[in-house]
PDB file of C-alpha atoms in Angstrom:
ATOM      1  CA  UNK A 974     160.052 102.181  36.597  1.00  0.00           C
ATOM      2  CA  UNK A 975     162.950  99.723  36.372  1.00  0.00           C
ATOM      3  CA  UNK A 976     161.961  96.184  36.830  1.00  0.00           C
ATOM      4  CA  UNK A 977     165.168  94.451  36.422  1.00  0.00           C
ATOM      5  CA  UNK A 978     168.179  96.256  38.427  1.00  0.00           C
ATOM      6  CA  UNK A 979     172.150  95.455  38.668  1.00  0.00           C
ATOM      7  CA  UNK A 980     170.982  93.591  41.963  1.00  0.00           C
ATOM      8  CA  UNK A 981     168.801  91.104  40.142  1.00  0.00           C
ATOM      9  CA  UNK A 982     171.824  90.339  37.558  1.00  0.00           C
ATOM     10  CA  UNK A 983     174.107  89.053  40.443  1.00  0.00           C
ATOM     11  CA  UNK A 984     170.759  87.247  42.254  1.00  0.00           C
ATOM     12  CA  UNK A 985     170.733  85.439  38.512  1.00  0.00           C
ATOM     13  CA  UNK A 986     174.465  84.759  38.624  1.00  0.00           C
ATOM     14  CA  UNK A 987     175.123  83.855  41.873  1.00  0.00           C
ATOM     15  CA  UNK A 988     172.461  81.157  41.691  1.00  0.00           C
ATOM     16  CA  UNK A 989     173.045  79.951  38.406  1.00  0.00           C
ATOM     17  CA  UNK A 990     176.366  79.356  39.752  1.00  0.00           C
ATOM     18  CA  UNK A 991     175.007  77.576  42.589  1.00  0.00           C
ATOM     19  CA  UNK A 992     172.960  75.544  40.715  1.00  0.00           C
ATOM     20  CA  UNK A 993     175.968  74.710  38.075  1.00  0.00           C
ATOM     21  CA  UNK A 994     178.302  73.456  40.635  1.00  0.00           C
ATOM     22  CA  UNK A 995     175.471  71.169  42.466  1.00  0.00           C
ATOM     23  CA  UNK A 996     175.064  69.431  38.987  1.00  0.00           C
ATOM     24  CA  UNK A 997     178.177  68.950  38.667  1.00  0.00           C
ATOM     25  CA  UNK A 998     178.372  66.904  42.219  1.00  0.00           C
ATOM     26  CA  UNK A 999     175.554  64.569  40.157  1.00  0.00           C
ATOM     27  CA  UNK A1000     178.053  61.787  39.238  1.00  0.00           C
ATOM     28  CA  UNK A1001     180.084  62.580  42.616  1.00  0.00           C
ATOM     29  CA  UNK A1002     176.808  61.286  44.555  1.00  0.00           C
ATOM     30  CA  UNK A1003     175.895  58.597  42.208  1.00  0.00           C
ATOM     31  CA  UNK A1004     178.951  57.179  43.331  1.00  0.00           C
ATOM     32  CA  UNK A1005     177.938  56.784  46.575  1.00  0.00           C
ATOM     33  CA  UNK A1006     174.403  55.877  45.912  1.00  0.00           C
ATOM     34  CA  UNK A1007     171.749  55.148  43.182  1.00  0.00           C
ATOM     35  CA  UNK A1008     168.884  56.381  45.153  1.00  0.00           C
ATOM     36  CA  UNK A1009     166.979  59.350  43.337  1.00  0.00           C
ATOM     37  CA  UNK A1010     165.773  60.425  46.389  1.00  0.00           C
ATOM     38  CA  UNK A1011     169.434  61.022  48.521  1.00  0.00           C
ATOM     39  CA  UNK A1012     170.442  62.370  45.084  1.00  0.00           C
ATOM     40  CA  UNK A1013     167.971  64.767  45.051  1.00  0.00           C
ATOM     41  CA  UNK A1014     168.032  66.391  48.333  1.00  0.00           C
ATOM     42  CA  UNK A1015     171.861  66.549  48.296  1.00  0.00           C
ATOM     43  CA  UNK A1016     172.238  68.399  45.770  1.00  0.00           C
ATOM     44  CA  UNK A1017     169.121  70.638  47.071  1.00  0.00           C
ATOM     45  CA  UNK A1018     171.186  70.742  50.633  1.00  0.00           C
ATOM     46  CA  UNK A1019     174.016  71.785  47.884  1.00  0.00           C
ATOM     47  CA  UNK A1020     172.971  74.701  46.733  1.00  0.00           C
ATOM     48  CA  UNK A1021     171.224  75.972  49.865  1.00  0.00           C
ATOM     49  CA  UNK A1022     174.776  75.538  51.970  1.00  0.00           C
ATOM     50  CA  UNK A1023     177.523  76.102  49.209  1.00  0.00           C
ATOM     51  CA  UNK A1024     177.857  80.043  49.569  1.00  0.00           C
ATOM     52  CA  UNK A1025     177.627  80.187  53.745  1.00  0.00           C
ATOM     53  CA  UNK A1026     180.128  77.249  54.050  1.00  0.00           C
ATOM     54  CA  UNK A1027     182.626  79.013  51.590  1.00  0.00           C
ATOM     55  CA  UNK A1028     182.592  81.758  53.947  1.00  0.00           C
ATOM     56  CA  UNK A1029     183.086  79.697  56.481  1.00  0.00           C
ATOM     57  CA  UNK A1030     185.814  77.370  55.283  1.00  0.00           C
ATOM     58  CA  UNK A1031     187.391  80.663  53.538  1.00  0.00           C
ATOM     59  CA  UNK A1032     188.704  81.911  56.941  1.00  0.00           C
ATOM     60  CA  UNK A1033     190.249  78.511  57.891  1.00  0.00           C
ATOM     61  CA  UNK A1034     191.536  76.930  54.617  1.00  0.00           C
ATOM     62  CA  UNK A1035     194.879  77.894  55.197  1.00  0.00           C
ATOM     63  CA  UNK A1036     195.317  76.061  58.607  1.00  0.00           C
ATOM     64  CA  UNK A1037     194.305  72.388  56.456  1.00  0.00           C
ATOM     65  CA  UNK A1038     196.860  72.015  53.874  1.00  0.00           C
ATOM     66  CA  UNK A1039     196.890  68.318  53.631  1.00  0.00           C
ATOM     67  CA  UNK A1040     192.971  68.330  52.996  1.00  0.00           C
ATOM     68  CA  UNK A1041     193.961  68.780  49.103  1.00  0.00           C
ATOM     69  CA  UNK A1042     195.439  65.459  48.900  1.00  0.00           C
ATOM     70  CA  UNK A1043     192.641  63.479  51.385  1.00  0.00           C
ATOM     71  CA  UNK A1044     190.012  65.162  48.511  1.00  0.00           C
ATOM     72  CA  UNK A1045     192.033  64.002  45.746  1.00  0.00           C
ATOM     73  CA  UNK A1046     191.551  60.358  47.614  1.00  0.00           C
ATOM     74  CA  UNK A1047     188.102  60.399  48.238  1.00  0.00           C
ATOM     75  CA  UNK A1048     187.682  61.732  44.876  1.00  0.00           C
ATOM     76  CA  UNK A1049     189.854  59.020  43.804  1.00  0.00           C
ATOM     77  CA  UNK A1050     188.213  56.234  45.790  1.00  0.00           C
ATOM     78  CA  UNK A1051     184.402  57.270  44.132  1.00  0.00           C
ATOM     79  CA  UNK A1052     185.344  57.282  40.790  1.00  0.00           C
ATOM     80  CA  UNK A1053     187.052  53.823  41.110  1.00  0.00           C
ATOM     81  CA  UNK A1054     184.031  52.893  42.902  1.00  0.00           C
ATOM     82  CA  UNK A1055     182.340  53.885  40.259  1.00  0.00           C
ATOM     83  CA  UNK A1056     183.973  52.263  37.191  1.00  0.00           C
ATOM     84  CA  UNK A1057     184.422  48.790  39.046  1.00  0.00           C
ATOM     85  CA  UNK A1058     180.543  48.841  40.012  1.00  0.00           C
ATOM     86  CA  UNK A1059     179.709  49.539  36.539  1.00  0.00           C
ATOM     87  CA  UNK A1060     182.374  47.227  34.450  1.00  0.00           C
ATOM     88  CA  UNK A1061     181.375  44.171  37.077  1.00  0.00           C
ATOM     89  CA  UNK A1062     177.508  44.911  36.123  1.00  0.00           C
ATOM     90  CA  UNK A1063     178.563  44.169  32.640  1.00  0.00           C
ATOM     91  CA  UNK A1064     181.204  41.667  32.787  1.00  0.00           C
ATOM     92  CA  UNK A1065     180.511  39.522  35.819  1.00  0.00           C
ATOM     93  CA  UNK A1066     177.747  37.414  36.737  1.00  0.00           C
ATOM     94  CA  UNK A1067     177.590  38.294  40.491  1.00  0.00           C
ATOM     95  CA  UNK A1068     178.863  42.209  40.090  1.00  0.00           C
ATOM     96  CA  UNK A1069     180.734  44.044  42.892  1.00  0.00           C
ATOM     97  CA  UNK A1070     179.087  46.027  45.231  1.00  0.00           C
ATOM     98  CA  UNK A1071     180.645  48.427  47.738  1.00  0.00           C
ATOM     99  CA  UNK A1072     178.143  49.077  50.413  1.00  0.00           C
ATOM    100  CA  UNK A1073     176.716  52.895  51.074  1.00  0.00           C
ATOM    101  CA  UNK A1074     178.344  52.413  54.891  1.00  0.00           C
ATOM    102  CA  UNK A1075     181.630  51.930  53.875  1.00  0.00           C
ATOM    103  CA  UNK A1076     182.034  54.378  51.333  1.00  0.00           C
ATOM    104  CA  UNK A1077     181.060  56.963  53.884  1.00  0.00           C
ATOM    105  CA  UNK A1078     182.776  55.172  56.515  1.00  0.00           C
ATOM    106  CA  UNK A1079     186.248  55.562  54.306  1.00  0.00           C
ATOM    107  CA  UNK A1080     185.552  59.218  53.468  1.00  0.00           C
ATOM    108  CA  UNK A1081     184.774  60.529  56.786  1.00  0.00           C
ATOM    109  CA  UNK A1082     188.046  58.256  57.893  1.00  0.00           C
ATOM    110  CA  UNK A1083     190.436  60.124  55.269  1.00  0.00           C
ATOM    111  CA  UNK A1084     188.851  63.804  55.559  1.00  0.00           C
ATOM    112  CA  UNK A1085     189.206  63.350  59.580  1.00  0.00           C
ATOM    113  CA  UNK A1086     192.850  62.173  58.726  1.00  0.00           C
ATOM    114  CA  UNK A1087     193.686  65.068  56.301  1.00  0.00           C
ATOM    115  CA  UNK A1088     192.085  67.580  59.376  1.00  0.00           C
ATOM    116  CA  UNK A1089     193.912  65.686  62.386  1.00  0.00           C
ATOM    117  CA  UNK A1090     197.323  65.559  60.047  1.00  0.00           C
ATOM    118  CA  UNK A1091     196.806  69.103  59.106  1.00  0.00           C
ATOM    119  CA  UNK A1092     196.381  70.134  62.512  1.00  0.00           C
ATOM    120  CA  UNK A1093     199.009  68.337  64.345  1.00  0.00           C
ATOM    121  CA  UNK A1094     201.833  68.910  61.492  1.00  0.00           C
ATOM    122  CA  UNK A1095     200.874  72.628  60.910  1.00  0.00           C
ATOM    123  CA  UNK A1096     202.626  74.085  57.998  1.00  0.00           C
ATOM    124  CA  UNK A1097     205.679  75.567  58.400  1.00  0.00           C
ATOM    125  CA  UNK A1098     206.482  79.202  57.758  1.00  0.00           C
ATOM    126  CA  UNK A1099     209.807  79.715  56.112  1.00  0.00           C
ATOM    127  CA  UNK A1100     211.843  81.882  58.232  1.00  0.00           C
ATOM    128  CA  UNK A1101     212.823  85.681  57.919  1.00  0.00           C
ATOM    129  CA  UNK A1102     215.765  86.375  56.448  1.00  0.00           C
ATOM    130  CA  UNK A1103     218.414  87.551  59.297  1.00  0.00           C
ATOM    131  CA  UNK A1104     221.170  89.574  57.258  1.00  0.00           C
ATOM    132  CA  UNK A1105     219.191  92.653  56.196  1.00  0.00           C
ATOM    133  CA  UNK A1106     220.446  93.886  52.314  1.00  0.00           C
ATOM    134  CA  UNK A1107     222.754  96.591  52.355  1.00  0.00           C
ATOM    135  CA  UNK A1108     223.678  99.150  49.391  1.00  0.00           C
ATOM    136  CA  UNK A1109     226.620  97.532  47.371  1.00  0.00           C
ATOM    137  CA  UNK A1110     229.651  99.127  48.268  1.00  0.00           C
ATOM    138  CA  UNK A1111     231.667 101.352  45.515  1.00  0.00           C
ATOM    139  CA  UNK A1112     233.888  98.249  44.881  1.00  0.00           C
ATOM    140  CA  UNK A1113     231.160  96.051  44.026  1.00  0.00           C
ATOM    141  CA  UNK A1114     229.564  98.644  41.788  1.00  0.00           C
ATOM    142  CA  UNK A1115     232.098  98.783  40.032  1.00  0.00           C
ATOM    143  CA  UNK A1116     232.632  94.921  39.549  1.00  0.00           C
ATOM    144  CA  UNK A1117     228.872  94.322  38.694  1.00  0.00           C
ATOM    145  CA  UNK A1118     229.516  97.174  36.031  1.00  0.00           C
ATOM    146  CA  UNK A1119     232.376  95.361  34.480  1.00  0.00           C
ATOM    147  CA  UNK A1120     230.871  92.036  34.350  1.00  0.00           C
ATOM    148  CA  UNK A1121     228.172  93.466  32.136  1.00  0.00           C
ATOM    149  CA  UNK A1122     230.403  94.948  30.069  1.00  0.00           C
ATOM    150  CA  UNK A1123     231.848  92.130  29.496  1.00  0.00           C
ATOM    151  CA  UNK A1124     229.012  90.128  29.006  1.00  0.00           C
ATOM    152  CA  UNK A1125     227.693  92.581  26.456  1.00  0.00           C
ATOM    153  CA  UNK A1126     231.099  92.209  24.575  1.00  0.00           C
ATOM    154  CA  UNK A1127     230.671  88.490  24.244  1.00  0.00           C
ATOM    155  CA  UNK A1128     227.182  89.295  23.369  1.00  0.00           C
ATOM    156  CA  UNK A1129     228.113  91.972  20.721  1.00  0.00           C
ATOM    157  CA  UNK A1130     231.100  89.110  19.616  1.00  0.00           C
ATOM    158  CA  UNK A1131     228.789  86.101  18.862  1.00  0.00           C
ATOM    159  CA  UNK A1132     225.962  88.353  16.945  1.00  0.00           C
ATOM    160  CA  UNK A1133     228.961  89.754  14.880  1.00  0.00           C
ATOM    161  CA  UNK A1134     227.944  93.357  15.669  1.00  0.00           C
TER     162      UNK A1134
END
């Protein structure tokens, strides 16, 4: 009797990759706050949610292309946050401090920009091509055929063959 199947394997996988990519959010939370606790059960929350909302946001992805660049600002915006809070703990006497509210305040601002933008401006879809190809007419065979002659002869000329 076979106690480990193929099934088992992906279980492992899947939630090793689950658990990989809520570790990796560590520093992205830190950011935001220092409390062990809100730490802790975000990244639990993390790995519980991660594989129904990629199903979910798989499906609509395509309909918010500006939410790449409002991520690359809110990423942007915590790790700033995070090197000025921890150079002005070492360098000034009464360090800088960006309060939890309004570094959730400006991410929920740009991310409900990037959404609203994304869904007013939709993307646009290049258009069809209207002249449909045709077959090259005997003429312009024979044309094309010259040409590469021709460039084969220069070819042939600056190899010296």
């Amino acid at each position: 009797k076979r106690w480990i199947t193929p099934l088992l394997v992906v279980l492992l996988v899947v939630e090793t990759s689950d658990v990989i990519f809520a570790v990796d959010s560590i520093p992205a939370v830190f950011g935001i706050t220092t409390d062990p606790f809100i730490v802790y059960t975000s990244n639990v929350f993390a790995i519980l949610g991660l594989r129904s909302l990629y199903f979910l946001l798989a499906g609509v992805i395509d309909q918010f292309h500006y939410l790449k660049l409002g991520l690359s600002l809110v990423l942007g915006f915590v790790g700033a946050k995070m090197v000025l809070e921890t150079v002005s703990d070492y360098t000034m006497a009464h360090p800088i401090h960006v309060p939890i509210q309004w570094s959730l305040l400006f991410i929920a601002v740009v991310l409900g920009i990037a959404v609203g933008a994304s869904l007013i401006f939709p993307k646009r879809e290049l258009e069809p091509a209207t002249a449909e190809a045709s077959e090259p007419t005997p003429e312009e065979r024979l044309l094309a055929q010259e040409e590469v002659r021709r460039q084969q002869q220069e070819l042939a000329d600056l190899t010296g063959d």
